Coordinates of C-alpha atoms and ligand atoms in Angstrom, one line a residue:
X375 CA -7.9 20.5 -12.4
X376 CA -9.9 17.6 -12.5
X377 CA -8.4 14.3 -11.1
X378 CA -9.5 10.7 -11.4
X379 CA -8.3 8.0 -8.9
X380 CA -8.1 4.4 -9.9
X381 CA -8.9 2.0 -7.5
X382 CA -12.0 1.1 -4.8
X383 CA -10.2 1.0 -1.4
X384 CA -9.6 3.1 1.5
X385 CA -6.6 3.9 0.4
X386 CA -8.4 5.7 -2.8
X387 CA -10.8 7.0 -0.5
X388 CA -8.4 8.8 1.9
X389 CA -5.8 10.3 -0.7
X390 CA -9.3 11.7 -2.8
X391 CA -10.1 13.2 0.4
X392 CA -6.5 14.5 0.6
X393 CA -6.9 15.9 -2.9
X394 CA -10.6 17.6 -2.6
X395 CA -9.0 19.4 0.0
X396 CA -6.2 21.6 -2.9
X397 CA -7.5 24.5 -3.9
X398 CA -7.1 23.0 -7.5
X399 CA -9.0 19.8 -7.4
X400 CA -11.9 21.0 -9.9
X401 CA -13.9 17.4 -10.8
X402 CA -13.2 14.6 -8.6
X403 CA -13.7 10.9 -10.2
X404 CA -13.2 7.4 -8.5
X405 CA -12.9 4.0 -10.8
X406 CA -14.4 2.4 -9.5
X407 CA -14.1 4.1 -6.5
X408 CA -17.0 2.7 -3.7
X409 CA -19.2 3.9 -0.9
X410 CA -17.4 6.2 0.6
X411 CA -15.5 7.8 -2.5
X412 CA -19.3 8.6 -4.0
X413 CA -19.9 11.4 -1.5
X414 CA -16.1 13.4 -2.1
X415 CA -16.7 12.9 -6.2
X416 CA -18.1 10.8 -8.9
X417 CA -17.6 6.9 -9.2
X418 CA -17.7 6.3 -12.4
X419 CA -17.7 2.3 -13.6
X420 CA -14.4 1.6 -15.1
X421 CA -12.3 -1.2 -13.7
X422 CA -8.3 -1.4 -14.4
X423 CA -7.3 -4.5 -12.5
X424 CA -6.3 -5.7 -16.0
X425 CA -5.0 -3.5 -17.8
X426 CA -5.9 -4.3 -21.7
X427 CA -6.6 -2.4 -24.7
X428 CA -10.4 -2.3 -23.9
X429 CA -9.6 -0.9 -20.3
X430 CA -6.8 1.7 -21.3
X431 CA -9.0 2.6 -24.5
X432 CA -11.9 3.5 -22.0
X433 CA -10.1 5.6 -19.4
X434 CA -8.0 7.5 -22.1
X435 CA -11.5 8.1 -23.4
X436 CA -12.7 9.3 -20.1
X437 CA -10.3 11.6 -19.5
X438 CA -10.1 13.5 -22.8
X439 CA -13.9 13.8 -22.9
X440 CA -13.6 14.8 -19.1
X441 CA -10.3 17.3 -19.2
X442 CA -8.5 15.0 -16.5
X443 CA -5.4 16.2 -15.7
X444 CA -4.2 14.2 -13.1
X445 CA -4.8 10.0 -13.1
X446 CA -3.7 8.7 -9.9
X447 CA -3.2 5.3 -10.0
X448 CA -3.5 3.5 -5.8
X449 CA -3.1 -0.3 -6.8
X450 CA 0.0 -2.4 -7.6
X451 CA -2.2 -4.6 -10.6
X452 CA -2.8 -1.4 -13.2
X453 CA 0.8 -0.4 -12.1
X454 CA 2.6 -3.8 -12.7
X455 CA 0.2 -4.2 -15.7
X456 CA 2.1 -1.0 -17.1
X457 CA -1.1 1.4 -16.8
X458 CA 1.3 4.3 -16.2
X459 CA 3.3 3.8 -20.2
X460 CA -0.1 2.5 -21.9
X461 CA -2.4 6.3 -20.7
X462 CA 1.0 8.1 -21.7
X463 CA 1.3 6.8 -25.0
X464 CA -2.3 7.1 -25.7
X465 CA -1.7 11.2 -24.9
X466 CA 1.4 11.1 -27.3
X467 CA -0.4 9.0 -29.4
X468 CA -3.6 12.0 -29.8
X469 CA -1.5 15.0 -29.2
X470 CA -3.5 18.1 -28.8
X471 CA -5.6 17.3 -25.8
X472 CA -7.2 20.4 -24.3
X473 CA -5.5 19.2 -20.7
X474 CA -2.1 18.0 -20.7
X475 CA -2.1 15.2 -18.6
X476 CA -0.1 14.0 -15.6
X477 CA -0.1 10.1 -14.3
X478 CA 0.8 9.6 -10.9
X479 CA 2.7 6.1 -10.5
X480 CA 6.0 4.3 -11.6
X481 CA 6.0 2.8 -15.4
X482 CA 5.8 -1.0 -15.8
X483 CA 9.3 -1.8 -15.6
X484 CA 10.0 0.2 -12.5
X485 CA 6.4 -1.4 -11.0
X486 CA 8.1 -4.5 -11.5
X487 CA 10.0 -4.1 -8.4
X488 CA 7.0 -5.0 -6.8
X489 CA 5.7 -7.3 -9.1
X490 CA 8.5 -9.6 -9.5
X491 CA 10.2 -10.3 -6.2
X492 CA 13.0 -12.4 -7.8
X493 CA 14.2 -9.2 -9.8
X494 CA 13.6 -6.9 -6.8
X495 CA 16.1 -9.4 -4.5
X496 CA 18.9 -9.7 -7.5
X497 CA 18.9 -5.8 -7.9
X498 CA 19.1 -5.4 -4.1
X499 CA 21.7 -8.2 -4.1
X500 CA 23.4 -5.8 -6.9
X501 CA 23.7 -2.7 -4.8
X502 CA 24.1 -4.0 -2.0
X503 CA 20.7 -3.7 0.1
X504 CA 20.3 -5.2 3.3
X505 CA 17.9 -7.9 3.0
X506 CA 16.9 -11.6 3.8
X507 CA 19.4 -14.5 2.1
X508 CA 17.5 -15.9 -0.6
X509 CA 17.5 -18.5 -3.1
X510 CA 15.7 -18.4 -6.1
X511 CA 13.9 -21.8 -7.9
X512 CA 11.8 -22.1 -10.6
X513 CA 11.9 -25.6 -10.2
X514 CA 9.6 -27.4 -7.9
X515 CA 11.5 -30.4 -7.2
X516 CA 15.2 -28.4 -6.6
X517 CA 13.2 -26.2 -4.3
X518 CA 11.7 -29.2 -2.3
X519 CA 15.0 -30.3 -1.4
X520 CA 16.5 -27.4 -0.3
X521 CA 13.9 -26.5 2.2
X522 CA 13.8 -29.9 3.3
X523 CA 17.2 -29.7 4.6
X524 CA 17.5 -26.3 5.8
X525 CA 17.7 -26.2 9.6
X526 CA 16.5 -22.6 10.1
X527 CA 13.2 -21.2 9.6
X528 CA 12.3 -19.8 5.9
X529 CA 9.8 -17.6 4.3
X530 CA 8.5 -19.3 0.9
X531 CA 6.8 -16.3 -1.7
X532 CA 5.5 -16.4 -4.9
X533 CA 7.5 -14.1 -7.0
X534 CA 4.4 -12.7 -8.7
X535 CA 1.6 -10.3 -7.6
X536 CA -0.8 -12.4 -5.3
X537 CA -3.3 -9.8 -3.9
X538 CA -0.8 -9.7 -0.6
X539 CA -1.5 -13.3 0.2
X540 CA 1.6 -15.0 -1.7
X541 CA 4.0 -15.1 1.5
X542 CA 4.1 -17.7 3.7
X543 CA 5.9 -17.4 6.9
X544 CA 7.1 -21.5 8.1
X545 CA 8.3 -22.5 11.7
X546 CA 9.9 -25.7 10.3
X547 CA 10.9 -27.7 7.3
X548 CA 7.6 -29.3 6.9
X549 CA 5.8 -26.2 6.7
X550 CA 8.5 -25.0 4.2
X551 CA 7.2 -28.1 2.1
X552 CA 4.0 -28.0 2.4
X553 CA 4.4 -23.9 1.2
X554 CA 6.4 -25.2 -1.9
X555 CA 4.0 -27.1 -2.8
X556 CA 0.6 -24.7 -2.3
X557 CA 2.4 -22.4 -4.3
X558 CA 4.6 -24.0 -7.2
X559 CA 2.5 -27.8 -7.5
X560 CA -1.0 -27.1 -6.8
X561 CA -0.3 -23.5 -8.3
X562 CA -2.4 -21.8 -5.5
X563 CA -1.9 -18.4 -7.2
X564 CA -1.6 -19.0 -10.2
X565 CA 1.4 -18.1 -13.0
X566 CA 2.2 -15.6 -9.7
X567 CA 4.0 -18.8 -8.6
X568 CA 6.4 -20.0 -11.1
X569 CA 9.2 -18.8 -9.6
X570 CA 9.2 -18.6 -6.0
X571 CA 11.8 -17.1 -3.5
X572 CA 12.6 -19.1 -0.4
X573 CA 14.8 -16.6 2.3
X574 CA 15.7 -16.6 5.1
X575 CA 13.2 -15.7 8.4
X576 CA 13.6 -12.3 9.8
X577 CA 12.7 -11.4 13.6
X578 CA 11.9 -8.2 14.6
X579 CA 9.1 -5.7 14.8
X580 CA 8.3 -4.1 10.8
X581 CA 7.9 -0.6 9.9
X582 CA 6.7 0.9 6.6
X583 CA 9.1 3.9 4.7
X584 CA 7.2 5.6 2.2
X585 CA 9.1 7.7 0.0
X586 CA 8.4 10.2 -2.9
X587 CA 10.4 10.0 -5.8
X588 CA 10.8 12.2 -8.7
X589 CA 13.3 10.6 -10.8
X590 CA 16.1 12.4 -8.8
X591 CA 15.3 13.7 -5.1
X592 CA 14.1 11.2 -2.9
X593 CA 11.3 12.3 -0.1
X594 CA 11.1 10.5 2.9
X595 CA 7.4 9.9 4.1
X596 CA 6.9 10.0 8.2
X597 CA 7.1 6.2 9.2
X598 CA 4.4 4.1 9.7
X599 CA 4.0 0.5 11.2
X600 CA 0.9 -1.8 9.9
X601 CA -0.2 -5.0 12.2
X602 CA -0.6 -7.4 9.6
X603 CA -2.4 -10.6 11.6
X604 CA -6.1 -10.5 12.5
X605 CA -6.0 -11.3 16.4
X606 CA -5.2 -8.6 18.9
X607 CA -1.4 -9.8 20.5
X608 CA -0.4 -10.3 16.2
X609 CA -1.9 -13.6 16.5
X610 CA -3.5 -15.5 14.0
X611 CA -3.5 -15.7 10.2
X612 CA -2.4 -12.8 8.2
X613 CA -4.8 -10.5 6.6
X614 CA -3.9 -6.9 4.1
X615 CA -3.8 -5.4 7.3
X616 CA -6.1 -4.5 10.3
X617 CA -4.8 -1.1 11.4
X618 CA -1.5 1.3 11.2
X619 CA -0.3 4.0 12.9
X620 CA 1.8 6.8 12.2
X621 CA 4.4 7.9 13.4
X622 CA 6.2 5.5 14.9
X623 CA 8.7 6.0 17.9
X624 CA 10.6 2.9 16.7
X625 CA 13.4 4.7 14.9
X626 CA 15.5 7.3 15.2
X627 CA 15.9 10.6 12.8
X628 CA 19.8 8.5 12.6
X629 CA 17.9 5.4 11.2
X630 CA 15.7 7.4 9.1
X631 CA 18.9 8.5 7.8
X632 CA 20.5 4.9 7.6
X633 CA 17.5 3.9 6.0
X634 CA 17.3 7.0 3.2
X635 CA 21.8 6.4 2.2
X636 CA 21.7 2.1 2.4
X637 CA 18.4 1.4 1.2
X638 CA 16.0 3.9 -0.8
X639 CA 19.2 6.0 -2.7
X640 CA 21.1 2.7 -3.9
X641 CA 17.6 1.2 -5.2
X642 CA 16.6 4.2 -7.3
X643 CA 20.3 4.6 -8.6
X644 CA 20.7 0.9 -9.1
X645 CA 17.5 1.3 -11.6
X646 CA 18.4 4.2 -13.3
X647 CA 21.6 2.4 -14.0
X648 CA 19.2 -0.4 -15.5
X649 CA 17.8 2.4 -17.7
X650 CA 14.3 2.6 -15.8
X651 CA 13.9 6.0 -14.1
X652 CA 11.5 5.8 -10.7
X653 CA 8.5 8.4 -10.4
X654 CA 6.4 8.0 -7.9
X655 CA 5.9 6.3 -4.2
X656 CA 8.5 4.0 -3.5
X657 CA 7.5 2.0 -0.5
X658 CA 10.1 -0.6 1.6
X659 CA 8.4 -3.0 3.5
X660 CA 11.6 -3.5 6.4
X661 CA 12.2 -6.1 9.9
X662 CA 14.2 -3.8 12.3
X663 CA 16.5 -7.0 13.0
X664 CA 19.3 -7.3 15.4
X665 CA 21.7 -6.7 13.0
X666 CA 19.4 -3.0 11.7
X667 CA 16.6 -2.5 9.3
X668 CA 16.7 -5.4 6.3
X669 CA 14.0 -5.2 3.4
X670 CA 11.3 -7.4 3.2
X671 CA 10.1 -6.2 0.1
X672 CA 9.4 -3.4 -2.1
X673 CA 6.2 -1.7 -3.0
X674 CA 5.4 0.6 -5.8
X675 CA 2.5 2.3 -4.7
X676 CA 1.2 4.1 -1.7
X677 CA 0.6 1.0 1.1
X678 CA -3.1 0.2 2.7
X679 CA -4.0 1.3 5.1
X680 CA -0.7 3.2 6.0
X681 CA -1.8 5.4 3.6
X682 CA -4.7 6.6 5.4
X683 CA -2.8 7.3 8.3
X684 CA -0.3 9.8 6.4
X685 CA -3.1 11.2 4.7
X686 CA -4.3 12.6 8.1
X687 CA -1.0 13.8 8.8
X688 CA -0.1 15.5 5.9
X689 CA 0.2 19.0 5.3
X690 CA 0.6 20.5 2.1
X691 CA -1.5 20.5 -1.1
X692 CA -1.6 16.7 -2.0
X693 CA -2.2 17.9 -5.9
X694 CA 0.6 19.8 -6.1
X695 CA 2.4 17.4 -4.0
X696 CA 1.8 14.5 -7.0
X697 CA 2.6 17.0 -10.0
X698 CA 5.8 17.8 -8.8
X699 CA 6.8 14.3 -8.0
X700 CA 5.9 12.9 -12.0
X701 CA 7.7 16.7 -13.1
X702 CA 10.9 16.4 -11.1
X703 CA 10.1 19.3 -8.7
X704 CA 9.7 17.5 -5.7
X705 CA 12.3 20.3 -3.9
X706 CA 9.8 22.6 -4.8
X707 CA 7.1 21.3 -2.9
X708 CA 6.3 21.8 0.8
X709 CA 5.8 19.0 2.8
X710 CA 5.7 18.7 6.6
X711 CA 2.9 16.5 9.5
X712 CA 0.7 17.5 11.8
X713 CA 2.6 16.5 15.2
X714 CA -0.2 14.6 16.3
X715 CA -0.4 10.8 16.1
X716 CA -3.2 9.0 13.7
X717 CA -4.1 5.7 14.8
X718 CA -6.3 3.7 11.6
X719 CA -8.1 0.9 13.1
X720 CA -9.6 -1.5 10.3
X721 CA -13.3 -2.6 10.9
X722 CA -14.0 -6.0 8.9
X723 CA -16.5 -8.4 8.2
X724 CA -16.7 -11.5 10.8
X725 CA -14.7 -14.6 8.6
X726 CA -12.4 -12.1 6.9
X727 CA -9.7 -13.3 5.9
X728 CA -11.6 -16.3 5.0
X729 CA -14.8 -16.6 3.4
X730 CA -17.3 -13.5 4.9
X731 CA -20.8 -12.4 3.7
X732 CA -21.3 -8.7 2.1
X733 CA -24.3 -6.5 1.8
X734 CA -24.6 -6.0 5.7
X735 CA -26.1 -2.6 6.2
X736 CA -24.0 -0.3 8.4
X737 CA -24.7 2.5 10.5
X738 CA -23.1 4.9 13.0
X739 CA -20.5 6.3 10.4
X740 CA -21.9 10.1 10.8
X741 CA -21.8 9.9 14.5
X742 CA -18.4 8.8 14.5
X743 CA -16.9 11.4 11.7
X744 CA -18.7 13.7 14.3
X745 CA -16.2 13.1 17.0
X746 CA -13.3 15.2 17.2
X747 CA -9.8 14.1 14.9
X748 CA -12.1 11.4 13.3
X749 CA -12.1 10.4 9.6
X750 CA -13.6 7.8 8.6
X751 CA -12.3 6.2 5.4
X752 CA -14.3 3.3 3.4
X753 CA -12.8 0.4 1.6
X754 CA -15.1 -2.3 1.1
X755 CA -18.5 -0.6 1.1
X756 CA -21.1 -0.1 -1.1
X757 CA -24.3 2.0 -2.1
X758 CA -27.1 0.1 -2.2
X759 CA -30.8 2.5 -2.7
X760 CA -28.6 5.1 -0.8
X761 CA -28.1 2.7 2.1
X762 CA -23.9 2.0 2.8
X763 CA -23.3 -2.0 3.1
X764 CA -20.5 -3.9 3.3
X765 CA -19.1 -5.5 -0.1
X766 CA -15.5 -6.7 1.0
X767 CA -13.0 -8.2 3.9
X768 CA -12.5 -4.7 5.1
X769 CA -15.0 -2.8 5.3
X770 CA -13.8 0.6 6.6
X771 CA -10.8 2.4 8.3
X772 CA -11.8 4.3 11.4
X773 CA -8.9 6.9 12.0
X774 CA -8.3 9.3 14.9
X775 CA -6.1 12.1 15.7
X776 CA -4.7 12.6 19.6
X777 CA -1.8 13.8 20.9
X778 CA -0.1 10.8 21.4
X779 CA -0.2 7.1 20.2
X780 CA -2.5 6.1 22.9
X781 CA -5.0 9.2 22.7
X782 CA -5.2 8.4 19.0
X783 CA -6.0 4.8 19.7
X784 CA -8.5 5.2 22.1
X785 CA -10.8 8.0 20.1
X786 CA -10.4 5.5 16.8
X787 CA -11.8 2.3 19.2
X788 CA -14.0 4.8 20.7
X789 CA -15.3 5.6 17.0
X790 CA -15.5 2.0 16.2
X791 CA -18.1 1.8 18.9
X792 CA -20.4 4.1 17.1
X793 CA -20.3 2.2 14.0
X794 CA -22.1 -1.5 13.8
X795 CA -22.7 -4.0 11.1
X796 CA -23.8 -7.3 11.1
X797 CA -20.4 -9.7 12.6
X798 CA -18.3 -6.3 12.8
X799 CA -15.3 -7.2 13.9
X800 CA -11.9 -4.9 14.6
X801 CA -8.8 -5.2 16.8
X802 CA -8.6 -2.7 19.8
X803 CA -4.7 -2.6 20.1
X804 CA -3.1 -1.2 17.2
X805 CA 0.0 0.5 18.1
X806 CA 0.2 -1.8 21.4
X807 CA 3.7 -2.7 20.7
X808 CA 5.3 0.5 21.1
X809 CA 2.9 1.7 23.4
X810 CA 4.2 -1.7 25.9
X811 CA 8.0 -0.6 25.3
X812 CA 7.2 3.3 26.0
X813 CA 5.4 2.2 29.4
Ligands
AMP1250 P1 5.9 -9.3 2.0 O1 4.7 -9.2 1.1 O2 7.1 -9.8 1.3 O3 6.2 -8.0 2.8 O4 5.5 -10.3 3.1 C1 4.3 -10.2 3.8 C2 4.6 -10.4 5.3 O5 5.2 -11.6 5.5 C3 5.5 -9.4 5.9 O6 4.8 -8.2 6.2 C4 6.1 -10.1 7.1 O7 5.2 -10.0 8.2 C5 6.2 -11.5 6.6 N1 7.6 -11.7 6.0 C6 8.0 -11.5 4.7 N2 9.3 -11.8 4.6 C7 9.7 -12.2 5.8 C8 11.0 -12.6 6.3 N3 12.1 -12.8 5.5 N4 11.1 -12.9 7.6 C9 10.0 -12.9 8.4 N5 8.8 -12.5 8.0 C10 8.6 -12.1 6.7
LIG1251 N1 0.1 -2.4 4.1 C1 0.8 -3.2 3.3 C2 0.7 -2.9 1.9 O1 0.1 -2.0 1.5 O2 1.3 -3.7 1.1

């Protein structure tokens, strides 16, 4: 079967190399895919971040004249923008295609769980999902003065998709101002900020559930927990992410369980109830608080980089794996880990997450695949006269294997070493939190 993957980060790159690996991946394609992707398949140049009649036109196109059977779909943008409906219509629409065609990835109005976090917290609020009190505004001015009073610390977020970088977390009520104002005055991210929700501040340590969903049975993915701020010690400003790890000793098969019943069953019944059946990863972004596990939001898509650590983990045919979620057959699928630990450390460019320069050359990559349990995955790179340079924030995700959270780390930092660019830079203590409370 030949399979093209939308999207051009290491998340792309690590579930194409999960799905070269089936015995029926035939042609692989990435759009646009990038360095890394170019040596597992083909990139070919088609870009869906917007998802118009030109773009949907163009990859329906592609995959008739290249008998794609499978479209995987990694980003929330081609998702939200309802990518999923638009390549199924076209196939209704044409009939008769030599290769039926499957598309892995929720339809727009399920997406929107992600895309809209003032629906996702009123259907939580509906059945019931622990979560963070909220309030919704779309007015500026009423928003203004309720953080102004409030006494606690709050969490201001644009509503809309913002490329991860719509959330802002506020120690006080001047900050909660200030946030108000980036977001719903000077319109920071754009129509992504007319409605914002302002909730309440959570404390406790995060964890990524990953679920597959086939419209009916609900798959639990292996936990994983993503450090989200640049400095080693979660200090400074927040970035997509600068490593994960997987699995995580911070919950209990019981919470697993608590996790599956209160918080991934009721949302996938609660839409189905809305009319919108859910196909595809359903991801909960959740604060283990004092009070247990509490959403902080909902994804639609595989996360990044968690992603690349499952990938290394999983056992099973990933091919078959994605057919039988979008066919309902998920119970027919096997799916179990390796029992080793992947640690994914994030190298990225020196600024990141502020301004950085690309086009760095890098070196070192083949020398550290050659070490043993290492995979390295690329998300901002680029080919340039056969030469891999940098062309984003982060640049690549160095995973390891080892037989326990600490092995792992140390053969991914030990990788990192191998592998130089021009103001590299990569934090050396992913997975330090629950290696402190195991020692
Ligand atoms: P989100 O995209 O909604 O997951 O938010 C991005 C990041 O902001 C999360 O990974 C958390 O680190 C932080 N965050 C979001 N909501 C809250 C909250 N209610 N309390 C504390 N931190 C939060
Ligand atoms: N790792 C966070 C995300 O994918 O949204």
């Amino acid at each position: 079967m030949n399979i093209l993957v939308i999207g051009s980060g290491g998340r792309e790159h690590a579930l194409g190399w999960k799905l070269r690996q089936s015995k029926q991946c035939g042609k692989l394609f990435f759009a646009p895919g990038n360095g890394g992707t170019a040596s597992i398949g083909k990139n070919v140049s088609l870009n869906a971040d917007r998802v118009d009649t030109k773009t949907v036109d163009a990859i329906d196109y592609f995959c008739r004249h290249n008998d794609v059977g499978l479209v995987v779909v990694g980003p929330e943008d081609p998702l939200a923008g309802g990518l999923v409906d638009r390549l199924e219509q076209m196939q209704s629409r044409h009939g008769g295609d030599k290769v039926p065609r499957v598309v892995f990835g929720p339809v727009q109005a399920a997406a929107r769980l992600e895309g809209d976090k003032a629906f996702a917290k009123k259907l939580m609020r509906a059945a019931s999902i622990p979560t963070a009190e909220a309030r919704i505004f779309t007015d500026a001015q009423a928003a203004l003065a309720y953080v102004k009073n409030r006494e606690t610390p709050v969490v201001v977020k644009a509503a809309g998709l913002a490329k991860g970088k719509g959330v802002i977390v506020c120690d006080d009520s001047d900050q909660a101002e200030a946030a108000v104002r980036t977001i719903m005055i000077d319109r920071a991210f754009g129509d992504a900020g007319d409605t914002i929700v302002v909730e309440e501040r959570l404390i406790g340590q995060e964890l990524s559930v990953l679920a597959l969903v086939d419209g009916r049975n609900i798959f639990v993915l292996d936990p994983a927990q993503d450090h989200k701020q640049l400095g080693e010690g979660d200090t400074g400003p927040n970035t997509g992410g600068m490593g994960a790890y997987c699995p995580t000793p911070l919950i209990s098969d019981k919470l697993m369980g608590q996790i599956q019943r209160e918080i991934l069953v009721p949302m996938v019944d609660t839409l189905r109830r809305e009319g919108i059946i859910y196909r595809g990863v359903l991801y909960a972004g959740l604060m283990l608080t004092a009070g247990g596990p509490k959403v902080l939001e909902f994804n639609c898509r595989f996360g990044d980089p968690e992603t690349q650590a499952l990938m290394m983990r999983l056992k099973g045919d990933l091919v078959q794996i994605m057919l039988a979620t979008m066919q309902g057959r998920l119970d027919e699928v096997d799916l179990s880990w390796n029992r080793r630990c992947c640690c994914c450390v994030v190298m990225a460019s020196g600024g990141y997450p502020g301004s950085y320069e690309k086009g760095k050359p890098i070196t070192g990559i083949d020398e550290a695949n050659g070490l043993d349990g290492v995979q390295v995955f690329h998300a901002g790179t680029a080919l340039k006269n056969d030469q891999v340079v940098t062309a984003g924030g982060r640049v690549l995700n160095v995973c390891a294997l080892g037989s326990d959270l600490a092995d792992a780390q140390e053969r991914a930092n030990a990788a990192c070493e191998h592998i130089r660019f021009d103001g590299a830079y990569f934090r050396r203590d992913i997975g330090y939190r629950v290696m402190k409370v195991k020692q």
